PDB file of C-alpha atoms and ligand atoms in Angstrom:
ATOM      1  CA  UNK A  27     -77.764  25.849  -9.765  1.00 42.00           C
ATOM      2  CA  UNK A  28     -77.131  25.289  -6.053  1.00 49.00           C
ATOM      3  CA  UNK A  29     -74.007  23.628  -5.369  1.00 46.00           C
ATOM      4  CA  UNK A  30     -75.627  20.632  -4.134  1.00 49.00           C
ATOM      5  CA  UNK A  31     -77.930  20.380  -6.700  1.00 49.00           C
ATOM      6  CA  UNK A  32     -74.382  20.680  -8.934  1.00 44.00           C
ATOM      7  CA  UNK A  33     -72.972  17.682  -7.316  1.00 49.00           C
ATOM      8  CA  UNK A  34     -76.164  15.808  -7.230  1.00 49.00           C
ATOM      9  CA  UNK A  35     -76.464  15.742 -10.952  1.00 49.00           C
ATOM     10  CA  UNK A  36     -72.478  15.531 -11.874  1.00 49.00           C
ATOM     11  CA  UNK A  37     -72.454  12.743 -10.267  1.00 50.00           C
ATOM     12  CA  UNK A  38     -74.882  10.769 -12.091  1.00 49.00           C
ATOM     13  CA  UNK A  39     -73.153  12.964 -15.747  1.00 49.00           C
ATOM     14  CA  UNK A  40     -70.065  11.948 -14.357  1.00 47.00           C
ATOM     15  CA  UNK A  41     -70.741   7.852 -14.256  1.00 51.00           C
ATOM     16  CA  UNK A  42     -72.529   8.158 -17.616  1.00 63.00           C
ATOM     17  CA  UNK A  43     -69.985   9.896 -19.879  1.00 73.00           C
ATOM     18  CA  UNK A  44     -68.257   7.695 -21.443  1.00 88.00           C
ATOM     19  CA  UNK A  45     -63.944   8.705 -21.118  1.00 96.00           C
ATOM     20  CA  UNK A  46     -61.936   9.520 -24.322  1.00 98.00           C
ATOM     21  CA  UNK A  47     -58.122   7.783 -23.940  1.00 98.00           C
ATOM     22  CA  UNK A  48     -55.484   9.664 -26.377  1.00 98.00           C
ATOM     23  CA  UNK A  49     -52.441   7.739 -26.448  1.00 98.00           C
ATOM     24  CA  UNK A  50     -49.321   9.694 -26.471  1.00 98.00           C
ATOM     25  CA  UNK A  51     -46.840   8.677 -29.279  1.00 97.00           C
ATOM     26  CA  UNK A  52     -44.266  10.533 -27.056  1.00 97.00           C
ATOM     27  CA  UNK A  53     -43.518   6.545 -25.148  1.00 96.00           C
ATOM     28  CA  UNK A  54     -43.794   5.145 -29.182  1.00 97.00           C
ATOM     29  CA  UNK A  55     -41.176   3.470 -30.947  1.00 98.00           C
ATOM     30  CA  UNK A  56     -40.177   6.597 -33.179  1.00 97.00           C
ATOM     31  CA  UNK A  57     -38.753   3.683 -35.809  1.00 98.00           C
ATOM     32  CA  UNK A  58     -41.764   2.529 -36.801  1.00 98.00           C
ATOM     33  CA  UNK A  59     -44.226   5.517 -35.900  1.00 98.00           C
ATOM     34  CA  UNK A  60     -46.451   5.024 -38.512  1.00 98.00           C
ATOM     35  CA  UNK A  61     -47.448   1.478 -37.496  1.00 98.00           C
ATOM     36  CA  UNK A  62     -47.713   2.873 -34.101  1.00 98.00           C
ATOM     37  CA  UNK A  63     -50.045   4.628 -34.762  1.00 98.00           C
ATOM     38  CA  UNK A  64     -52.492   2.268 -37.174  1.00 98.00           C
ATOM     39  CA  UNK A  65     -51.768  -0.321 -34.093  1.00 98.00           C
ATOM     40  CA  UNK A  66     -52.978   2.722 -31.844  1.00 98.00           C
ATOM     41  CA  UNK A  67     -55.988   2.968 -33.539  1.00 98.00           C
ATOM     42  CA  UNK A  68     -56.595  -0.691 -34.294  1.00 98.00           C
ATOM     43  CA  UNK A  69     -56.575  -0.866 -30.237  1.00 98.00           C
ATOM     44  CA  UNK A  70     -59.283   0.824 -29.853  1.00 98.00           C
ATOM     45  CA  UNK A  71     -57.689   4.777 -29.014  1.00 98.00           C
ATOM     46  CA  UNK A  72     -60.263   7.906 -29.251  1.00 98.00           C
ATOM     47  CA  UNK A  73     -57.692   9.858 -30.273  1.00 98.00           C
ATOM     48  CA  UNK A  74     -53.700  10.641 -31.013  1.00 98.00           C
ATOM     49  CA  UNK A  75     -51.710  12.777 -28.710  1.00 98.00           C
ATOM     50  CA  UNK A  76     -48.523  14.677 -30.020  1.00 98.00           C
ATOM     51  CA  UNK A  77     -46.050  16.229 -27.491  1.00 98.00           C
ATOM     52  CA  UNK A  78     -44.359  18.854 -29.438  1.00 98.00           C
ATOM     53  CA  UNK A  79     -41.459  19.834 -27.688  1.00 98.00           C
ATOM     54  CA  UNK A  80     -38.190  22.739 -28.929  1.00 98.00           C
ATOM     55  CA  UNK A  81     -35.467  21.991 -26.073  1.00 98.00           C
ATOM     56  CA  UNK A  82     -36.585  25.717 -24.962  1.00 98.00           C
ATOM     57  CA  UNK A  83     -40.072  25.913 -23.129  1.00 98.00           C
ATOM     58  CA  UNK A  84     -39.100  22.443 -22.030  1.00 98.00           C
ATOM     59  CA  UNK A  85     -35.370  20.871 -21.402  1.00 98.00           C
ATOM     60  CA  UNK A  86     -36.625  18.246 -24.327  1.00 98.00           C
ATOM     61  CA  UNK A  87     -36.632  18.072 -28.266  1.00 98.00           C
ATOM     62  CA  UNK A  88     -39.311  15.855 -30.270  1.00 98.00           C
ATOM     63  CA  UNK A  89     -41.079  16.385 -33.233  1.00 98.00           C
ATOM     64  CA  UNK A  90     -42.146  19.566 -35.403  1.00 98.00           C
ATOM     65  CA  UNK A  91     -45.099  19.843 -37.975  1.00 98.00           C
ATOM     66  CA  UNK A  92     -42.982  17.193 -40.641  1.00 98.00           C
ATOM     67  CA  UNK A  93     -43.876  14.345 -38.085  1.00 98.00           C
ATOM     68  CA  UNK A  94     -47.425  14.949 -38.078  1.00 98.00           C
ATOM     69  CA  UNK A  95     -47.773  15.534 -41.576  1.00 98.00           C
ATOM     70  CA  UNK A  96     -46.360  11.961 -42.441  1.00 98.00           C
ATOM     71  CA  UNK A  97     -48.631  10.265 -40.084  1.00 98.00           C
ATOM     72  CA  UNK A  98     -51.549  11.477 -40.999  1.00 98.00           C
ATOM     73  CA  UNK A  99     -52.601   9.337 -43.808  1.00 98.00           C
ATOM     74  CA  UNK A 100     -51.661   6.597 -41.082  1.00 98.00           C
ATOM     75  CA  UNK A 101     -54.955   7.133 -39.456  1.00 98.00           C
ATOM     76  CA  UNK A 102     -58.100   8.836 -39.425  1.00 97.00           C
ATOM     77  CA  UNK A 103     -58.442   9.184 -35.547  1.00 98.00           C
ATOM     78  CA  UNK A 104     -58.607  13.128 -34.675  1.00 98.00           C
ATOM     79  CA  UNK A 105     -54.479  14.780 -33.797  1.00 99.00           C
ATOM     80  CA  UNK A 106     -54.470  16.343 -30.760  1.00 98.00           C
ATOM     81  CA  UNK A 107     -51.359  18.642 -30.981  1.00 99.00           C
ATOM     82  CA  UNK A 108     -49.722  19.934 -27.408  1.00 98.00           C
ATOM     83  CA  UNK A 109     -47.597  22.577 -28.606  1.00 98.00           C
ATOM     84  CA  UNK A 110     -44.504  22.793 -25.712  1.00 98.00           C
ATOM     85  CA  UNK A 111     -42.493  25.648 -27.628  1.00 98.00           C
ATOM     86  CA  UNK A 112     -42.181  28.846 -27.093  1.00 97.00           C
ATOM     87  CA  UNK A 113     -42.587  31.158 -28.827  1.00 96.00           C
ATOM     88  CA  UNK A 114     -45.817  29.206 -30.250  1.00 97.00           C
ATOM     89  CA  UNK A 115     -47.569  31.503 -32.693  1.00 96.00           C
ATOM     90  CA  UNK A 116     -45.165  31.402 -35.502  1.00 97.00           C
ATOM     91  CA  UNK A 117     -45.577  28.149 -35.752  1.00 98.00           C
ATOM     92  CA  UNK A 118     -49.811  27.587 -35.486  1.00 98.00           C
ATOM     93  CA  UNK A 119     -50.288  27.449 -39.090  1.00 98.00           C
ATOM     94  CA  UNK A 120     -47.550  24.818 -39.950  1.00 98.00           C
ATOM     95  CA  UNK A 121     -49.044  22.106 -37.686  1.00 98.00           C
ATOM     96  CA  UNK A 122     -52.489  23.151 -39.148  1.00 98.00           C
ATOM     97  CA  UNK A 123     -51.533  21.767 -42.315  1.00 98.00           C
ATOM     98  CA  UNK A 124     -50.033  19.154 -41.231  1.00 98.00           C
ATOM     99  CA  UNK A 125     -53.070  18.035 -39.939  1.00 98.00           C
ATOM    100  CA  UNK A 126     -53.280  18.990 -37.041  1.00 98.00           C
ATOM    101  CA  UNK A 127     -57.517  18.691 -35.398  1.00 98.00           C
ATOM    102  CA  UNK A 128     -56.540  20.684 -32.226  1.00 98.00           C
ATOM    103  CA  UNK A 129     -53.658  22.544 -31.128  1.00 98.00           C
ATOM    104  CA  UNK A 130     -53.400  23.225 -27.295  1.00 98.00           C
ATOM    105  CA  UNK A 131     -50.624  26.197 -26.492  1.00 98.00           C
ATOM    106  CA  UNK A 132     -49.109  26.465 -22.875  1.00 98.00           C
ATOM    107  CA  UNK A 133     -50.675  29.699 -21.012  1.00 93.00           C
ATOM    108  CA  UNK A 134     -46.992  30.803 -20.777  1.00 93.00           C
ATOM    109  CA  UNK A 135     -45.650  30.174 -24.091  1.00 92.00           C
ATOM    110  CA  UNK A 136     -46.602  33.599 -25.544  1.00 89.00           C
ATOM    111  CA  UNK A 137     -47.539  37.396 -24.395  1.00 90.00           C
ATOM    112  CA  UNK A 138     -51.192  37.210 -25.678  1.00 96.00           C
ATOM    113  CA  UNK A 139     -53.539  34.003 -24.911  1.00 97.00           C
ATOM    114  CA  UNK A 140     -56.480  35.568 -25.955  1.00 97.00           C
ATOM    115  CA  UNK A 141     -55.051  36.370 -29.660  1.00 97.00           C
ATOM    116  CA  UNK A 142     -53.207  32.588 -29.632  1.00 97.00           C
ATOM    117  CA  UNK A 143     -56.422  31.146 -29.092  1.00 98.00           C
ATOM    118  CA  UNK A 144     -58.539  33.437 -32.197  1.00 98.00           C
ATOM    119  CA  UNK A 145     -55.596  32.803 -34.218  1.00 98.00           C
ATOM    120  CA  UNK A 146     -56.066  28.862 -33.625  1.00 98.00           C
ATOM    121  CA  UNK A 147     -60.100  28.891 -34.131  1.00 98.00           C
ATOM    122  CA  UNK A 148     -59.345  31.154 -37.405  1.00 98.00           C
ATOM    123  CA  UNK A 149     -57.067  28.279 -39.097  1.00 98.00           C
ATOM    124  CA  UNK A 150     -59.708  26.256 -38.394  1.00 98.00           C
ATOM    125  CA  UNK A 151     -59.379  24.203 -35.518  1.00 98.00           C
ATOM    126  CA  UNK A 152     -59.839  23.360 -31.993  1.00 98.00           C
ATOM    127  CA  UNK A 153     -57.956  25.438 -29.354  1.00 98.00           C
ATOM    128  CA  UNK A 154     -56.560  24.271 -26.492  1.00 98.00           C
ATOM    129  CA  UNK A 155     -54.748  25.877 -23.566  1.00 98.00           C
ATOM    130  CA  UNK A 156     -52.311  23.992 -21.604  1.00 98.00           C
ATOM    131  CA  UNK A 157     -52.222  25.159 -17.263  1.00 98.00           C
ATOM    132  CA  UNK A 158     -49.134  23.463 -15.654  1.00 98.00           C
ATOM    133  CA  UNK A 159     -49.369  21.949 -12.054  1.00 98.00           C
ATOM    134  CA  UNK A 160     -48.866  25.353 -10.740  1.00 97.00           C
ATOM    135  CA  UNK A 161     -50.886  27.473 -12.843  1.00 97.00           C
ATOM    136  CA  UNK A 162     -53.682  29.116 -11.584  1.00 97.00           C
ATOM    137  CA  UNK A 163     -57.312  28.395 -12.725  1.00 98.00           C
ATOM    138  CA  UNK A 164     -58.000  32.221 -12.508  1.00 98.00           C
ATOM    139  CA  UNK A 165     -55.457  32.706 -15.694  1.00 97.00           C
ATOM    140  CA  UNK A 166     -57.947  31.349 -17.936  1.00 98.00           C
ATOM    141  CA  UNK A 167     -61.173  32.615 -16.695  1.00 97.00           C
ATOM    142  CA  UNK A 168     -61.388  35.556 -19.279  1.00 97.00           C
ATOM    143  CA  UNK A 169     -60.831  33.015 -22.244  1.00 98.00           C
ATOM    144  CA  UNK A 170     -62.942  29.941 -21.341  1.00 98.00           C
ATOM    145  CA  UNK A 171     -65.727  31.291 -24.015  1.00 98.00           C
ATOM    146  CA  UNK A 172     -62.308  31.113 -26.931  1.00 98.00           C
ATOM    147  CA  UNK A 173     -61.455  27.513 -25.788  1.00 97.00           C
ATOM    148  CA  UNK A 174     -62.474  24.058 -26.890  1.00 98.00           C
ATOM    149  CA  UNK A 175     -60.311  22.353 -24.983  1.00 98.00           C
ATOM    150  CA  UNK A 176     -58.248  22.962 -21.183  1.00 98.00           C
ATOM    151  CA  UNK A 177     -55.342  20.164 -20.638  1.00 98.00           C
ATOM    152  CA  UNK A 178     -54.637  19.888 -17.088  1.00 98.00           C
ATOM    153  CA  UNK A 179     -50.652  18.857 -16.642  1.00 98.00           C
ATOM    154  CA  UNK A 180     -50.305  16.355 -13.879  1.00 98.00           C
ATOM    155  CA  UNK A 181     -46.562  16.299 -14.223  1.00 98.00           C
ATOM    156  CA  UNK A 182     -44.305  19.201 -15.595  1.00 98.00           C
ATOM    157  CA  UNK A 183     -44.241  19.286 -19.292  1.00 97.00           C
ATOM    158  CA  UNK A 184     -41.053  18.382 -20.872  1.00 97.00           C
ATOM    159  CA  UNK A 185     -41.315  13.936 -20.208  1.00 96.00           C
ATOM    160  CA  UNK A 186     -43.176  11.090 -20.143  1.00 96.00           C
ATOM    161  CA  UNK A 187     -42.866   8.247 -17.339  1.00 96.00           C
ATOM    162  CA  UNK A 188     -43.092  10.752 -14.434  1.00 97.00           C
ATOM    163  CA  UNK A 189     -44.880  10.588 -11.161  1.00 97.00           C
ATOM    164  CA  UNK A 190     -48.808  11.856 -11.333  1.00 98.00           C
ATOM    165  CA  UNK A 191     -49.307  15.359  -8.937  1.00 98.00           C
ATOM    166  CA  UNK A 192     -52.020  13.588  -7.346  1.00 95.00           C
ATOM    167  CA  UNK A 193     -53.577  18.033  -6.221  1.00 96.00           C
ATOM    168  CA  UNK A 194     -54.610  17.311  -9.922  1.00 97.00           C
ATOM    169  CA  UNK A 195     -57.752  15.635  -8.754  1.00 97.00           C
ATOM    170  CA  UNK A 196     -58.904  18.961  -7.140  1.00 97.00           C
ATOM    171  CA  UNK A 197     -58.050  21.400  -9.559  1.00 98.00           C
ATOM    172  CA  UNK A 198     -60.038  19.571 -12.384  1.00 98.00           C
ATOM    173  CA  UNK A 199     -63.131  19.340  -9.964  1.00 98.00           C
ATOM    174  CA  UNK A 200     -62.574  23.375  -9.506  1.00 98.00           C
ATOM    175  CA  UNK A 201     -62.179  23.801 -13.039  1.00 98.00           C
ATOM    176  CA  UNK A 202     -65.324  21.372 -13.920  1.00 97.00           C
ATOM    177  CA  UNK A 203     -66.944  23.701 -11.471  1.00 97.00           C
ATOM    178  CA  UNK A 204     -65.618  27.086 -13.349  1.00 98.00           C
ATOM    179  CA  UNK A 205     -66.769  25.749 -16.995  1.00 97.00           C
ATOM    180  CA  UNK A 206     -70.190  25.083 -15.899  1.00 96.00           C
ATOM    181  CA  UNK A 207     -72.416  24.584 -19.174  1.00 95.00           C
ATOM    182  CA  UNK A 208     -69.452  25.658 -21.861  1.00 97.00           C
ATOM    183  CA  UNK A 209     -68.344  23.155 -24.400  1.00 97.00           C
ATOM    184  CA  UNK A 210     -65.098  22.549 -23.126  1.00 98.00           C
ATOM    185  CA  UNK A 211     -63.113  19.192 -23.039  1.00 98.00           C
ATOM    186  CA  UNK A 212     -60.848  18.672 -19.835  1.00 98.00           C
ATOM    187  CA  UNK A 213     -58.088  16.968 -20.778  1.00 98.00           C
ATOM    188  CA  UNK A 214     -55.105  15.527 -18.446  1.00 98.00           C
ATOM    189  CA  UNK A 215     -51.748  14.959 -19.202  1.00 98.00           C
ATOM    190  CA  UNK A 216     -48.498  13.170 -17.325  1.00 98.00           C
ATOM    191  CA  UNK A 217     -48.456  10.026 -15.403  1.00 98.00           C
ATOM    192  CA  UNK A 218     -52.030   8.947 -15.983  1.00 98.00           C
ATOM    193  CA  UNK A 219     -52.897   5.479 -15.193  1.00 98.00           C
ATOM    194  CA  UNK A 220     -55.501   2.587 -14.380  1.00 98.00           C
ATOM    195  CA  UNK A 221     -54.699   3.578 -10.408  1.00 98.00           C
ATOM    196  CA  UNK A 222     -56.102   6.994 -11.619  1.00 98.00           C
ATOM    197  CA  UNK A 223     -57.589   6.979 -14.138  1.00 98.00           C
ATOM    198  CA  UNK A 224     -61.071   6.654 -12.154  1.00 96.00           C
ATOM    199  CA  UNK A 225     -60.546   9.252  -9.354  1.00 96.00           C
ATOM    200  CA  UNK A 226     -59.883  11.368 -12.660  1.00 97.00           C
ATOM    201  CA  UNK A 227     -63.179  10.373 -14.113  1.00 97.00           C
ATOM    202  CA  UNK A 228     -65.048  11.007 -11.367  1.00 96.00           C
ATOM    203  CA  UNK A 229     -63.239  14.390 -11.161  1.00 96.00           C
ATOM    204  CA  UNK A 230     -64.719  15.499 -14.253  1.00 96.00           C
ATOM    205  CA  UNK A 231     -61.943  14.817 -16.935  1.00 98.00           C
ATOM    206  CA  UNK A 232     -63.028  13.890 -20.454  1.00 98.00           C
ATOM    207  CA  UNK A 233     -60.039  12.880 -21.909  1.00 98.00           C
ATOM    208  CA  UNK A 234     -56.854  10.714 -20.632  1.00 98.00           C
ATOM    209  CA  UNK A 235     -53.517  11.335 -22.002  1.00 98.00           C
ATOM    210  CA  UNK A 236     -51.348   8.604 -21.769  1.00 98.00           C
ATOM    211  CA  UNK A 237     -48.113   7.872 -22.917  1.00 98.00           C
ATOM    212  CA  UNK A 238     -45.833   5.118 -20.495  1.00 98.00           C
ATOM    213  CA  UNK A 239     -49.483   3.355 -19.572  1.00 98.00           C
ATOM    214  CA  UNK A 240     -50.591   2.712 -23.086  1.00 98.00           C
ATOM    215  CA  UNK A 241     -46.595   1.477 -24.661  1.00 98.00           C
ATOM    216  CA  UNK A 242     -45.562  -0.221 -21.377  1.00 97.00           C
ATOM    217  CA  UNK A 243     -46.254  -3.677 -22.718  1.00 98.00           C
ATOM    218  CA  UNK A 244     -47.361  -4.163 -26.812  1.00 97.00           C
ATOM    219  CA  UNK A 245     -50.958  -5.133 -25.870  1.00 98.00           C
ATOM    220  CA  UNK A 246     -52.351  -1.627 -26.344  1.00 98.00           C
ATOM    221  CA  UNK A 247     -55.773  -2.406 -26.412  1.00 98.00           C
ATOM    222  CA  UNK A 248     -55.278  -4.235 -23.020  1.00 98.00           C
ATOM    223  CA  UNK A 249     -53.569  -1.222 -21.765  1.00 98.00           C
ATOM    224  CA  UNK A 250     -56.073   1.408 -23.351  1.00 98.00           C
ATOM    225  CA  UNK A 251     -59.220  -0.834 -21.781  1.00 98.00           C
ATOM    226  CA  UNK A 252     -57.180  -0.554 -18.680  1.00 98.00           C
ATOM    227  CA  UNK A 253     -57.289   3.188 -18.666  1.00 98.00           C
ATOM    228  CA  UNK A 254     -61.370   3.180 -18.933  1.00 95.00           C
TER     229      UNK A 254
HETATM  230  C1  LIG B   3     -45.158  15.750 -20.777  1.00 91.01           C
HETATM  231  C2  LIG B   3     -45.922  14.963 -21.793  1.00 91.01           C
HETATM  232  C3  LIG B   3     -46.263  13.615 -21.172  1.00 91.01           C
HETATM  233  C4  LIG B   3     -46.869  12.614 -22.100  1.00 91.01           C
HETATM  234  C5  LIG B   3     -47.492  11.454 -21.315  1.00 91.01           C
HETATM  235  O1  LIG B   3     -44.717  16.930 -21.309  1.00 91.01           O
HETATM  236  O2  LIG B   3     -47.064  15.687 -22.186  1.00 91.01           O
HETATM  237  O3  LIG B   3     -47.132  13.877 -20.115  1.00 91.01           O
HETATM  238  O4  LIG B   3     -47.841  13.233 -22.813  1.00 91.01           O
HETATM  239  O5  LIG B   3     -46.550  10.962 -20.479  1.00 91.01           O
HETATM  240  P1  LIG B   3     -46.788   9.661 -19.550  1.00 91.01           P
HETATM  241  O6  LIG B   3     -48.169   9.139 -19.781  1.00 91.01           O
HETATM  242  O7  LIG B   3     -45.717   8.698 -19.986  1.00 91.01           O
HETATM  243  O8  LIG B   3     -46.603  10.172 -18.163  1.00 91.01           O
HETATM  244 ZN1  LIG B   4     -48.815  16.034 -23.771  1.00 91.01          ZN
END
């Protein structure tokens, strides 16, 4: 397809897909997480987003596969699991059964994407590879037919509340570009918002993670609605 034509028609795909917001119970009130997360749900949210975090791939410490497993009778909205350890492959089956629907590993995180990724799809769900603001686009070009799902980071993993890398914009319209046909989600991650949320749509993203946007006030559905 000529490029033109390209932009001609993902324009009009672009305006008609409708945008998938997955609330990140990072920003939560971890007393009461499992009310969070019915309220999350109850407020209208496509999905729930998990920052996993060890203190070692990133200077933070969250939750582990224990957390996930006690929420998930909370809800039956899909867990979407971003796995910020390192290393990550020990640890794919444990959030599996905790119910996890996709687990999305860090390009970095481990010596062998390609084998991270089979070993995801083999357990039996959706696999998901995380690129950080300055990872290339090239690093995942030899995988894109073992992923589901590509998370664009538009801060540096490891908080929420930080300030959006507005070069994100570009590099999802590149990687829109690079996917073509395949069934693959783009997902973006880190200081998403209603002042971005559209340039982001219109950039080709599928999915919105947000954490500080969706908790900043207790009207989540206003604040999810915001984000669409
Ligand atoms: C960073 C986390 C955050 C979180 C969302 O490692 O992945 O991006 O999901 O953070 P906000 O929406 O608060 O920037
Ligand atoms: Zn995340």
């Amino acid at each position: 397809m000529l490029a033109s034509e390209y932009d001609k028609y993902s324009d009009i795909f672009k305006m008609t897909r409708p945008i998938k917001i997955a609330p990140s119970v990072l920003s939560a009130d971890f007393s009461r997480l499992g009310q969070e997360v019915e309220a999350l749900e109850k407020a209208g949210a496509d999905l729930i987003h998990f920052d996993v975090m060890d203190g070692h791939y990133v200077p933070n410490i969250t939750i582990g596969p224990q957390v996930i497993k006690s929420l998930r009778s909370f809800t039956r909205l899909k867990f979407d699991v971003h796995l910020m350890i390192q290393p990550v492959n020990p640890f794919l089956e444990a959030f599996v059964k905790a119910g996890a629907d996709s687990l999305t590993v860090h390009i970095d995180a481990g010596p062998h994407l390609h084998r991270s990724l089979a070993h995801i799809r083999h357990l039996g769900v959706k696999a998901g590879v995380a690129l950080n603001p300055a990872t290339s686009l090239e690093d995942i070009r030899y995988v894109l037919d073992d992923l589901d799902l590509v998370l664009v980071m538009s801060v540096n993993p490891g908080f929420g509340g930080q300030s959006f890398i507005p070069q994100t914009c570009d590099k999802i319209l590149a990687l829109k570009k690079m996917i073509g046909g395949r069934p693959i989600q783009i997902e973006v991650d880190g200081g998403v918002s209603p002042e971005n949320a559209g340039d982001l749509k219109r950039a080709g993203a599928d999915i919105l993670v947000a954490g500080t946007s969706v908790f900043k006030t207790r009207d989540y559905k206003k604040n999810i609605e915001a984000l669409r």
